[in-house]
mmCIF file with all atom_site columns, C-alpha atoms in Angstrom:
data_model
loop_
_atom_site.group_PDB
_atom_site.id
_atom_site.type_symbol
_atom_site.label_atom_id
_atom_site.label_alt_id
_atom_site.label_comp_id
_atom_site.label_asym_id
_atom_site.label_entity_id
_atom_site.label_seq_id
_atom_site.pdbx_PDB_ins_code
_atom_site.Cartn_x
_atom_site.Cartn_y
_atom_site.Cartn_z
_atom_site.occupancy
_atom_site.B_iso_or_equiv
_atom_site.pdbx_formal_charge
_atom_site.auth_seq_id
_atom_site.auth_comp_id
_atom_site.auth_asym_id
_atom_site.auth_atom_id
_atom_site.pdbx_PDB_model_num
ATOM 1   C CA . MET A 1 1   ? 19.971  0.022   25.382  1.00 73.00 ? 1   MET A CA 1
ATOM 2   C CA . GLU A 1 2   ? 18.773  -3.031  23.468  1.00 85.00 ? 2   GLU A CA 1
ATOM 3   C CA . VAL A 1 3   ? 15.216  -1.713  23.332  1.00 90.00 ? 3   VAL A CA 1
ATOM 4   C CA . LEU A 1 4   ? 16.496  1.645   22.079  1.00 92.00 ? 4   LEU A CA 1
ATOM 5   C CA . LYS A 1 5   ? 18.295  -0.075  19.186  1.00 92.00 ? 5   LYS A CA 1
ATOM 6   C CA . TYR A 1 6   ? 15.092  -1.754  18.088  1.00 95.00 ? 6   TYR A CA 1
ATOM 7   C CA . ILE A 1 7   ? 13.161  1.500   18.318  1.00 95.00 ? 7   ILE A CA 1
ATOM 8   C CA . LEU A 1 8   ? 15.764  3.468   16.354  1.00 95.00 ? 8   LEU A CA 1
ATOM 9   C CA . VAL A 1 9   ? 16.019  0.783   13.665  1.00 96.00 ? 9   VAL A CA 1
ATOM 10  C CA . SER A 1 10  ? 12.241  0.641   13.335  1.00 96.00 ? 10  SER A CA 1
ATOM 11  C CA . VAL A 1 11  ? 11.855  4.420   13.061  1.00 97.00 ? 11  VAL A CA 1
ATOM 12  C CA . PHE A 1 12  ? 14.748  4.763   10.622  1.00 97.00 ? 12  PHE A CA 1
ATOM 13  C CA . SER A 1 13  ? 13.399  1.930   8.464   1.00 97.00 ? 13  SER A CA 1
ATOM 14  C CA . TYR A 1 14  ? 9.935   3.474   8.390   1.00 97.00 ? 14  TYR A CA 1
ATOM 15  C CA . LEU A 1 15  ? 11.329  6.883   7.399   1.00 97.00 ? 15  LEU A CA 1
ATOM 16  C CA . CYS A 1 16  ? 13.435  5.324   4.638   1.00 96.00 ? 16  CYS A CA 1
ATOM 17  C CA . GLY A 1 17  ? 10.375  3.490   3.359   1.00 95.00 ? 17  GLY A CA 1
ATOM 18  C CA . SER A 1 18  ? 8.370   6.709   3.484   1.00 95.00 ? 18  SER A CA 1
ATOM 19  C CA . PHE A 1 19  ? 10.578  8.288   0.833   1.00 94.00 ? 19  PHE A CA 1
ATOM 20  C CA . SER A 1 20  ? 8.675   7.695   -2.403  1.00 92.00 ? 20  SER A CA 1
ATOM 21  C CA . THR A 1 21  ? 10.920  7.186   -5.401  1.00 91.00 ? 21  THR A CA 1
ATOM 22  C CA . SER A 1 22  ? 7.977   7.339   -7.806  1.00 92.00 ? 22  SER A CA 1
ATOM 23  C CA . ILE A 1 23  ? 6.638   10.627  -6.429  1.00 92.00 ? 23  ILE A CA 1
ATOM 24  C CA . PHE A 1 24  ? 10.136  12.116  -6.470  1.00 91.00 ? 24  PHE A CA 1
ATOM 25  C CA . ILE A 1 25  ? 10.776  11.021  -10.070 1.00 90.00 ? 25  ILE A CA 1
ATOM 26  C CA . SER A 1 26  ? 7.375   12.166  -11.343 1.00 91.00 ? 26  SER A CA 1
ATOM 27  C CA . LYS A 1 27  ? 7.683   15.588  -9.706  1.00 90.00 ? 27  LYS A CA 1
ATOM 28  C CA . VAL A 1 28  ? 11.283  16.192  -10.773 1.00 87.00 ? 28  VAL A CA 1
ATOM 29  C CA . LEU A 1 29  ? 10.905  15.031  -14.403 1.00 85.00 ? 29  LEU A CA 1
ATOM 30  C CA . TYR A 1 30  ? 7.278   15.890  -15.132 1.00 86.00 ? 30  TYR A CA 1
ATOM 31  C CA . GLY A 1 31  ? 6.134   18.283  -12.431 1.00 87.00 ? 31  GLY A CA 1
ATOM 32  C CA . ILE A 1 32  ? 3.254   15.961  -11.519 1.00 88.00 ? 32  ILE A CA 1
ATOM 33  C CA . ASP A 1 33  ? 2.302   13.574  -8.747  1.00 89.00 ? 33  ASP A CA 1
ATOM 34  C CA . VAL A 1 34  ? 2.135   10.026  -10.121 1.00 89.00 ? 34  VAL A CA 1
ATOM 35  C CA . ARG A 1 35  ? -0.670  9.278   -7.650  1.00 89.00 ? 35  ARG A CA 1
ATOM 36  C CA . ASN A 1 36  ? -2.972  11.454  -9.742  1.00 89.00 ? 36  ASN A CA 1
ATOM 37  C CA . TYR A 1 37  ? -2.644  9.071   -12.687 1.00 85.00 ? 37  TYR A CA 1
ATOM 38  C CA . GLY A 1 38  ? -3.226  5.426   -13.467 1.00 78.00 ? 38  GLY A CA 1
ATOM 39  C CA . SER A 1 39  ? -4.083  3.368   -10.406 1.00 75.00 ? 39  SER A CA 1
ATOM 40  C CA . GLY A 1 40  ? -3.304  6.244   -8.051  1.00 81.00 ? 40  GLY A CA 1
ATOM 41  C CA . ASN A 1 41  ? -0.542  4.370   -6.249  1.00 83.00 ? 41  ASN A CA 1
ATOM 42  C CA . ALA A 1 42  ? 3.025   5.522   -5.674  1.00 85.00 ? 42  ALA A CA 1
ATOM 43  C CA . GLY A 1 43  ? 4.994   2.519   -6.833  1.00 84.00 ? 43  GLY A CA 1
ATOM 44  C CA . ALA A 1 44  ? 6.875   0.919   -9.692  1.00 87.00 ? 44  ALA A CA 1
ATOM 45  C CA . SER A 1 45  ? 3.718   -0.600  -11.212 1.00 84.00 ? 45  SER A CA 1
ATOM 46  C CA . ASN A 1 46  ? 1.894   2.683   -11.568 1.00 86.00 ? 46  ASN A CA 1
ATOM 47  C CA . THR A 1 47  ? 5.091   4.353   -12.767 1.00 88.00 ? 47  THR A CA 1
ATOM 48  C CA . LEU A 1 48  ? 5.272   1.747   -15.523 1.00 85.00 ? 48  LEU A CA 1
ATOM 49  C CA . ARG A 1 49  ? 1.644   2.395   -16.372 1.00 82.00 ? 49  ARG A CA 1
ATOM 50  C CA . THR A 1 50  ? 1.993   6.184   -16.494 1.00 85.00 ? 50  THR A CA 1
ATOM 51  C CA . LEU A 1 51  ? 5.629   7.113   -17.131 1.00 86.00 ? 51  LEU A CA 1
ATOM 52  C CA . GLY A 1 52  ? 7.017   4.080   -18.950 1.00 84.00 ? 52  GLY A CA 1
ATOM 53  C CA . ALA A 1 53  ? 9.472   1.241   -18.433 1.00 84.00 ? 53  ALA A CA 1
ATOM 54  C CA . LYS A 1 54  ? 12.671  3.264   -17.987 1.00 88.00 ? 54  LYS A CA 1
ATOM 55  C CA . LYS A 1 55  ? 11.232  5.358   -15.174 1.00 89.00 ? 55  LYS A CA 1
ATOM 56  C CA . ALA A 1 56  ? 9.697   2.242   -13.630 1.00 89.00 ? 56  ALA A CA 1
ATOM 57  C CA . VAL A 1 57  ? 13.112  0.560   -13.478 1.00 91.00 ? 57  VAL A CA 1
ATOM 58  C CA . ILE A 1 58  ? 14.540  3.584   -11.644 1.00 92.00 ? 58  ILE A CA 1
ATOM 59  C CA . VAL A 1 59  ? 11.647  3.504   -9.185  1.00 93.00 ? 59  VAL A CA 1
ATOM 60  C CA . LEU A 1 60  ? 12.054  -0.244  -8.710  1.00 92.00 ? 60  LEU A CA 1
ATOM 61  C CA . LEU A 1 61  ? 15.739  0.128   -7.885  1.00 94.00 ? 61  LEU A CA 1
ATOM 62  C CA . GLY A 1 62  ? 15.007  3.021   -5.537  1.00 94.00 ? 62  GLY A CA 1
ATOM 63  C CA . ASP A 1 63  ? 12.296  1.076   -3.718  1.00 94.00 ? 63  ASP A CA 1
ATOM 64  C CA . VAL A 1 64  ? 14.612  -1.912  -3.304  1.00 95.00 ? 64  VAL A CA 1
ATOM 65  C CA . LEU A 1 65  ? 17.458  0.284   -2.058  1.00 95.00 ? 65  LEU A CA 1
ATOM 66  C CA . LYS A 1 66  ? 15.343  1.996   0.606   1.00 95.00 ? 66  LYS A CA 1
ATOM 67  C CA . VAL A 1 67  ? 14.729  -1.432  2.138   1.00 96.00 ? 67  VAL A CA 1
ATOM 68  C CA . VAL A 1 68  ? 18.232  -2.843  1.708   1.00 96.00 ? 68  VAL A CA 1
ATOM 69  C CA . VAL A 1 69  ? 19.921  0.087   3.487   1.00 97.00 ? 69  VAL A CA 1
ATOM 70  C CA . PRO A 1 70  ? 17.868  -0.175  6.724   1.00 97.00 ? 70  PRO A CA 1
ATOM 71  C CA . ILE A 1 71  ? 18.355  -3.951  6.748   1.00 97.00 ? 71  ILE A CA 1
ATOM 72  C CA . LEU A 1 72  ? 22.126  -3.579  6.424   1.00 97.00 ? 72  LEU A CA 1
ATOM 73  C CA . ILE A 1 73  ? 22.134  -1.064  9.277   1.00 96.00 ? 73  ILE A CA 1
ATOM 74  C CA . ALA A 1 74  ? 19.941  -3.369  11.375  1.00 96.00 ? 74  ALA A CA 1
ATOM 75  C CA . LYS A 1 75  ? 22.442  -6.162  10.819  1.00 96.00 ? 75  LYS A CA 1
ATOM 76  C CA . TRP A 1 76  ? 25.307  -3.833  11.693  1.00 95.00 ? 76  TRP A CA 1
ATOM 77  C CA . VAL A 1 77  ? 23.809  -2.796  15.043  1.00 94.00 ? 77  VAL A CA 1
ATOM 78  C CA . GLY A 1 78  ? 23.137  -6.442  15.829  1.00 93.00 ? 78  GLY A CA 1
ATOM 79  C CA . ILE A 1 79  ? 19.405  -6.732  16.426  1.00 93.00 ? 79  ILE A CA 1
ATOM 80  C CA . GLU A 1 80  ? 17.623  -10.069 16.173  1.00 91.00 ? 80  GLU A CA 1
ATOM 81  C CA . TYR A 1 81  ? 15.749  -10.784 12.920  1.00 93.00 ? 81  TYR A CA 1
ATOM 82  C CA . PRO A 1 82  ? 17.149  -7.655  11.205  1.00 95.00 ? 82  PRO A CA 1
ATOM 83  C CA . VAL A 1 83  ? 15.676  -8.491  7.794   1.00 95.00 ? 83  VAL A CA 1
ATOM 84  C CA . LEU A 1 84  ? 12.201  -9.060  9.171   1.00 95.00 ? 84  LEU A CA 1
ATOM 85  C CA . ILE A 1 85  ? 12.074  -6.040  11.487  1.00 96.00 ? 85  ILE A CA 1
ATOM 86  C CA . ALA A 1 86  ? 13.767  -3.431  9.291   1.00 97.00 ? 86  ALA A CA 1
ATOM 87  C CA . GLY A 1 87  ? 12.081  -4.765  6.164   1.00 96.00 ? 87  GLY A CA 1
ATOM 88  C CA . SER A 1 88  ? 8.620   -4.696  7.722   1.00 95.00 ? 88  SER A CA 1
ATOM 89  C CA . PHE A 1 89  ? 8.857   -1.071  8.823   1.00 97.00 ? 89  PHE A CA 1
ATOM 90  C CA . ALA A 1 90  ? 10.256  -0.058  5.427   1.00 96.00 ? 90  ALA A CA 1
ATOM 91  C CA . VAL A 1 91  ? 7.293   -1.729  3.693   1.00 95.00 ? 91  VAL A CA 1
ATOM 92  C CA . LEU A 1 92  ? 4.937   -0.009  6.122   1.00 95.00 ? 92  LEU A CA 1
ATOM 93  C CA . GLY A 1 93  ? 6.580   3.333   5.320   1.00 95.00 ? 93  GLY A CA 1
ATOM 94  C CA . HIS A 1 94  ? 6.223   2.694   1.608   1.00 94.00 ? 94  HIS A CA 1
ATOM 95  C CA . ALA A 1 95  ? 2.532   1.845   1.924   1.00 91.00 ? 95  ALA A CA 1
ATOM 96  C CA . LYS A 1 96  ? 1.757   4.577   4.484   1.00 93.00 ? 96  LYS A CA 1
ATOM 97  C CA . PRO A 1 97  ? 4.415   7.281   3.996   1.00 93.00 ? 97  PRO A CA 1
ATOM 98  C CA . ILE A 1 98  ? 4.435   10.023  6.606   1.00 94.00 ? 98  ILE A CA 1
ATOM 99  C CA . PHE A 1 99  ? 5.903   12.461  4.043   1.00 91.00 ? 99  PHE A CA 1
ATOM 100 C CA . TYR A 1 100 ? 3.033   12.067  1.566   1.00 89.00 ? 100 TYR A CA 1
ATOM 101 C CA . GLY A 1 101 ? -0.159  11.991  3.609   1.00 89.00 ? 101 GLY A CA 1
ATOM 102 C CA . PHE A 1 102 ? 0.104   8.243   4.298   1.00 90.00 ? 102 PHE A CA 1
ATOM 103 C CA . LYS A 1 103 ? -0.828  7.468   0.690   1.00 87.00 ? 103 LYS A CA 1
ATOM 104 C CA . GLY A 1 104 ? 1.854   5.342   -0.906  1.00 86.00 ? 104 GLY A CA 1
ATOM 105 C CA . GLY A 1 105 ? 2.423   2.183   -2.913  1.00 87.00 ? 105 GLY A CA 1
ATOM 106 C CA . LYS A 1 106 ? 1.583   -1.474  -2.464  1.00 89.00 ? 106 LYS A CA 1
ATOM 107 C CA . GLY A 1 107 ? 4.975   -2.677  -1.276  1.00 88.00 ? 107 GLY A CA 1
ATOM 108 C CA . VAL A 1 108 ? 5.783   -5.260  -3.943  1.00 89.00 ? 108 VAL A CA 1
ATOM 109 C CA . ALA A 1 109 ? 9.282   -4.006  -4.804  1.00 90.00 ? 109 ALA A CA 1
ATOM 110 C CA . CYS A 1 110 ? 10.019  -3.442  -1.115  1.00 93.00 ? 110 CYS A CA 1
ATOM 111 C CA . SER A 1 111 ? 8.895   -6.978  -0.301  1.00 93.00 ? 111 SER A CA 1
ATOM 112 C CA . LEU A 1 112 ? 11.116  -8.270  -3.099  1.00 92.00 ? 112 LEU A CA 1
ATOM 113 C CA . ALA A 1 113 ? 14.024  -6.585  -1.325  1.00 94.00 ? 113 ALA A CA 1
ATOM 114 C CA . ILE A 1 114 ? 13.115  -8.433  1.881   1.00 96.00 ? 114 ILE A CA 1
ATOM 115 C CA . LEU A 1 115 ? 13.185  -11.734 0.000   1.00 94.00 ? 115 LEU A CA 1
ATOM 116 C CA . LEU A 1 116 ? 16.506  -10.809 -1.606  1.00 93.00 ? 116 LEU A CA 1
ATOM 117 C CA . MET A 1 117 ? 18.098  -10.008 1.743   1.00 95.00 ? 117 MET A CA 1
ATOM 118 C CA . PHE A 1 118 ? 16.587  -13.024 3.494   1.00 96.00 ? 118 PHE A CA 1
ATOM 119 C CA . ASP A 1 119 ? 17.372  -15.696 0.908   1.00 95.00 ? 119 ASP A CA 1
ATOM 120 C CA . TRP A 1 120 ? 18.558  -14.437 -2.461  1.00 93.00 ? 120 TRP A CA 1
ATOM 121 C CA . LYS A 1 121 ? 17.911  -17.839 -4.074  1.00 94.00 ? 121 LYS A CA 1
ATOM 122 C CA . MET A 1 122 ? 14.197  -17.258 -3.546  1.00 93.00 ? 122 MET A CA 1
ATOM 123 C CA . THR A 1 123 ? 14.156  -14.336 -5.954  1.00 90.00 ? 123 THR A CA 1
ATOM 124 C CA . PHE A 1 124 ? 14.679  -16.566 -9.007  1.00 93.00 ? 124 PHE A CA 1
ATOM 125 C CA . PRO A 1 125 ? 11.449  -18.602 -8.787  1.00 95.00 ? 125 PRO A CA 1
ATOM 126 C CA . VAL A 1 126 ? 9.560   -15.530 -7.540  1.00 95.00 ? 126 VAL A CA 1
ATOM 127 C CA . LEU A 1 127 ? 10.627  -13.380 -10.494 1.00 94.00 ? 127 LEU A CA 1
ATOM 128 C CA . LEU A 1 128 ? 10.067  -16.254 -12.925 1.00 96.00 ? 128 LEU A CA 1
ATOM 129 C CA . LEU A 1 129 ? 6.478   -16.791 -11.794 1.00 96.00 ? 129 LEU A CA 1
ATOM 130 C CA . PHE A 1 130 ? 5.886   -13.029 -11.794 1.00 95.00 ? 130 PHE A CA 1
ATOM 131 C CA . ALA A 1 131 ? 7.092   -12.844 -15.392 1.00 94.00 ? 131 ALA A CA 1
ATOM 132 C CA . ILE A 1 132 ? 4.933   -15.781 -16.457 1.00 96.00 ? 132 ILE A CA 1
ATOM 133 C CA . GLY A 1 133 ? 1.840   -14.337 -14.780 1.00 95.00 ? 133 GLY A CA 1
ATOM 134 C CA . PHE A 1 134 ? 2.404   -10.840 -16.146 1.00 92.00 ? 134 PHE A CA 1
ATOM 135 C CA . LEU A 1 135 ? 3.445   -11.712 -19.696 1.00 92.00 ? 135 LEU A CA 1
ATOM 136 C CA . SER A 1 136 ? 0.618   -14.204 -20.145 1.00 93.00 ? 136 SER A CA 1
ATOM 137 C CA . THR A 1 137 ? -2.082  -11.763 -19.001 1.00 93.00 ? 137 THR A CA 1
ATOM 138 C CA . LYS A 1 138 ? -0.481  -8.294  -19.375 1.00 90.00 ? 138 LYS A CA 1
ATOM 139 C CA . MET A 1 139 ? -1.710  -7.664  -15.827 1.00 91.00 ? 139 MET A CA 1
ATOM 140 C CA . ILE A 1 140 ? 0.834   -6.727  -13.173 1.00 90.00 ? 140 ILE A CA 1
ATOM 141 C CA . SER A 1 141 ? -1.577  -7.775  -10.430 1.00 91.00 ? 141 SER A CA 1
ATOM 142 C CA . ILE A 1 142 ? -1.687  -11.358 -11.730 1.00 95.00 ? 142 ILE A CA 1
ATOM 143 C CA . GLY A 1 143 ? 2.106   -11.486 -11.870 1.00 94.00 ? 143 GLY A CA 1
ATOM 144 C CA . THR A 1 144 ? 2.255   -10.068 -8.352  1.00 94.00 ? 144 THR A CA 1
ATOM 145 C CA . PHE A 1 145 ? -0.153  -12.658 -6.958  1.00 96.00 ? 145 PHE A CA 1
ATOM 146 C CA . CYS A 1 146 ? 1.837   -15.440 -8.632  1.00 97.00 ? 146 CYS A CA 1
ATOM 147 C CA . ALA A 1 147 ? 5.012   -14.066 -7.048  1.00 96.00 ? 147 ALA A CA 1
ATOM 148 C CA . ILE A 1 148 ? 3.464   -13.780 -3.566  1.00 96.00 ? 148 ILE A CA 1
ATOM 149 C CA . ILE A 1 149 ? 2.184   -17.350 -3.640  1.00 97.00 ? 149 ILE A CA 1
ATOM 150 C CA . THR A 1 150 ? 5.513   -18.648 -4.969  1.00 97.00 ? 150 THR A CA 1
ATOM 151 C CA . ALA A 1 151 ? 7.419   -16.893 -2.185  1.00 96.00 ? 151 ALA A CA 1
ATOM 152 C CA . TRP A 1 152 ? 5.119   -18.340 0.473   1.00 96.00 ? 152 TRP A CA 1
ATOM 153 C CA . ILE A 1 153 ? 5.460   -21.874 -0.924  1.00 97.00 ? 153 ILE A CA 1
ATOM 154 C CA . TYR A 1 154 ? 9.253   -21.482 -0.974  1.00 97.00 ? 154 TYR A CA 1
ATOM 155 C CA . ILE A 1 155 ? 9.248   -20.372 2.665   1.00 96.00 ? 155 ILE A CA 1
ATOM 156 C CA . PHE A 1 156 ? 6.915   -23.210 3.663   1.00 96.00 ? 156 PHE A CA 1
ATOM 157 C CA . ILE A 1 157 ? 9.112   -25.822 1.991   1.00 96.00 ? 157 ILE A CA 1
ATOM 158 C CA . ASN A 1 158 ? 12.474  -24.510 3.180   1.00 96.00 ? 158 ASN A CA 1
ATOM 159 C CA . TYR A 1 159 ? 11.677  -22.761 6.480   1.00 95.00 ? 159 TYR A CA 1
ATOM 160 C CA . GLY A 1 160 ? 8.346   -24.255 7.538   1.00 91.00 ? 160 GLY A CA 1
ATOM 161 C CA . SER A 1 161 ? 9.881   -25.730 10.673  1.00 94.00 ? 161 SER A CA 1
ATOM 162 C CA . ASP A 1 162 ? 10.574  -22.227 12.017  1.00 94.00 ? 162 ASP A CA 1
ATOM 163 C CA . PRO A 1 163 ? 7.263   -20.859 13.338  1.00 94.00 ? 163 PRO A CA 1
ATOM 164 C CA . VAL A 1 164 ? 8.551   -17.278 13.496  1.00 94.00 ? 164 VAL A CA 1
ATOM 165 C CA . LEU A 1 165 ? 9.495   -17.217 9.818   1.00 95.00 ? 165 LEU A CA 1
ATOM 166 C CA . LEU A 1 166 ? 6.371   -19.067 8.721   1.00 95.00 ? 166 LEU A CA 1
ATOM 167 C CA . VAL A 1 167 ? 4.068   -16.706 10.611  1.00 96.00 ? 167 VAL A CA 1
ATOM 168 C CA . TYR A 1 168 ? 5.976   -13.636 9.437   1.00 95.00 ? 168 TYR A CA 1
ATOM 169 C CA . PHE A 1 169 ? 5.914   -14.471 5.735   1.00 96.00 ? 169 PHE A CA 1
ATOM 170 C CA . THR A 1 170 ? 2.292   -15.601 5.970   1.00 96.00 ? 170 THR A CA 1
ATOM 171 C CA . CYS A 1 171 ? 1.395   -12.224 7.471   1.00 95.00 ? 171 CYS A CA 1
ATOM 172 C CA . LEU A 1 172 ? 3.470   -10.408 4.841   1.00 95.00 ? 172 LEU A CA 1
ATOM 173 C CA . ALA A 1 173 ? 1.698   -12.285 2.054   1.00 95.00 ? 173 ALA A CA 1
ATOM 174 C CA . ALA A 1 174 ? -1.688  -11.532 3.594   1.00 96.00 ? 174 ALA A CA 1
ATOM 175 C CA . TYR A 1 175 ? -0.762  -7.840  3.958   1.00 94.00 ? 175 TYR A CA 1
ATOM 176 C CA . LEU A 1 176 ? 0.272   -7.628  0.312   1.00 94.00 ? 176 LEU A CA 1
ATOM 177 C CA . PHE A 1 177 ? -2.991  -9.218  -0.777  1.00 95.00 ? 177 PHE A CA 1
ATOM 178 C CA . TRP A 1 178 ? -4.858  -6.737  1.405   1.00 94.00 ? 178 TRP A CA 1
ATOM 179 C CA . LEU A 1 179 ? -3.012  -3.824  -0.194  1.00 91.00 ? 179 LEU A CA 1
ATOM 180 C CA . HIS A 1 180 ? -4.103  -5.205  -3.574  1.00 93.00 ? 180 HIS A CA 1
ATOM 181 C CA . ARG A 1 181 ? -7.752  -5.633  -2.563  1.00 92.00 ? 181 ARG A CA 1
ATOM 182 C CA . SER A 1 182 ? -8.866  -3.081  -5.178  1.00 90.00 ? 182 SER A CA 1
ATOM 183 C CA . ASN A 1 183 ? -7.078  -5.106  -7.861  1.00 91.00 ? 183 ASN A CA 1
ATOM 184 C CA . ILE A 1 184 ? -8.807  -8.270  -6.655  1.00 94.00 ? 184 ILE A CA 1
ATOM 185 C CA . LYS A 1 185 ? -12.194 -6.557  -6.918  1.00 94.00 ? 185 LYS A CA 1
ATOM 186 C CA . ARG A 1 186 ? -11.413 -5.407  -10.464 1.00 92.00 ? 186 ARG A CA 1
ATOM 187 C CA . LEU A 1 187 ? -10.232 -8.892  -11.430 1.00 94.00 ? 187 LEU A CA 1
ATOM 188 C CA . ILE A 1 188 ? -13.484 -10.383 -10.172 1.00 93.00 ? 188 ILE A CA 1
ATOM 189 C CA . ALA A 1 189 ? -15.446 -7.703  -12.031 1.00 93.00 ? 189 ALA A CA 1
ATOM 190 C CA . GLY A 1 190 ? -13.365 -8.208  -15.178 1.00 92.00 ? 190 GLY A CA 1
ATOM 191 C CA . THR A 1 191 ? -12.255 -4.559  -15.246 1.00 90.00 ? 191 THR A CA 1
ATOM 192 C CA . GLU A 1 192 ? -8.587  -4.896  -14.263 1.00 89.00 ? 192 GLU A CA 1
ATOM 193 C CA . SER A 1 193 ? -6.424  -2.874  -16.662 1.00 83.00 ? 193 SER A CA 1
ATOM 194 C CA . LYS A 1 194 ? -3.676  -4.361  -18.792 1.00 84.00 ? 194 LYS A CA 1
ATOM 195 C CA . ILE A 1 195 ? -0.255  -2.878  -19.454 1.00 78.00 ? 195 ILE A CA 1
ATOM 196 C CA . ASP A 1 196 ? 0.611   -1.839  -22.989 1.00 68.00 ? 196 ASP A CA 1
ATOM 197 C CA . LEU A 1 197 ? 4.380   -1.305  -22.951 1.00 60.00 ? 197 LEU A CA 1
ATOM 198 C CA . LYS A 1 198 ? 4.258   0.277   -26.421 1.00 58.00 ? 198 LYS A CA 1
ATOM 199 C CA . ALA A 1 199 ? 1.559   2.800   -25.549 1.00 53.00 ? 199 ALA A CA 1
ATOM 200 C CA . LYS A 1 200 ? 2.253   6.533   -25.541 1.00 48.00 ? 200 LYS A CA 1
ATOM 201 C CA . LEU A 1 201 ? 2.101   7.535   -21.888 1.00 55.00 ? 201 LEU A CA 1
ATOM 202 C CA . LEU A 1 202 ? 0.992   10.756  -20.244 1.00 55.00 ? 202 LEU A CA 1
ATOM 203 C CA . LYS A 1 203 ? 0.027   12.460  -23.489 1.00 49.00 ? 203 LYS A CA 1
ATOM 204 C CA . ASP A 1 204 ? -1.387  15.392  -21.550 1.00 47.00 ? 204 ASP A CA 1
ATOM 205 C CA . VAL A 1 205 ? 1.801   16.101  -19.602 1.00 50.00 ? 205 VAL A CA 1
ATOM 206 C CA . GLU A 1 206 ? 4.718   17.905  -21.142 1.00 46.00 ? 206 GLU A CA 1
ATOM 207 C CA . LYS A 1 207 ? 8.149   16.844  -20.020 1.00 44.00 ? 207 LYS A CA 1
ATOM 208 C CA . LYS A 1 208 ? 10.142  19.594  -18.380 1.00 42.00 ? 208 LYS A CA 1
#
């Protein structure tokens, strides 16, 4: 019975993560697939780049919610490490969604939800360093890398004595960097794109 609970929580979390808020929003409002524009990813960052800030906020909230719900259910059924297990499978679903040909986003907003549910105090320095990195460079990838490193340092300082947590968040950080490997290559090549929040977006797409 215990094993079944873990299996059900994992599957449910993955399916929740597989629902793409950005693809849903782009198809409903514009009749397009957001993955065909910008960076080609189905996440809040590419939504910001292609559809604008308001739509990006909706996607961000949706991506956070689809992680929070499985975690709350995991806690309710009483499995061990509910945040880590449910959160991990939700992030995996977001990055490799079964509903959309396993082509999804990079899991930043979903990972933020994991941090929020694990230790909400961590979100303040993480968001602060993200904002500093992004606003100073106009590159979401730089802000993201600043946030990932900040989160890992916070975990190391406050939970470094717990090997399970230290290994988990180290692996999560490494996975997020791996998902952003194309951004790293562009940064090295000096071709990473910047975000212009005042730019007119999707000029060639008429709103329904």
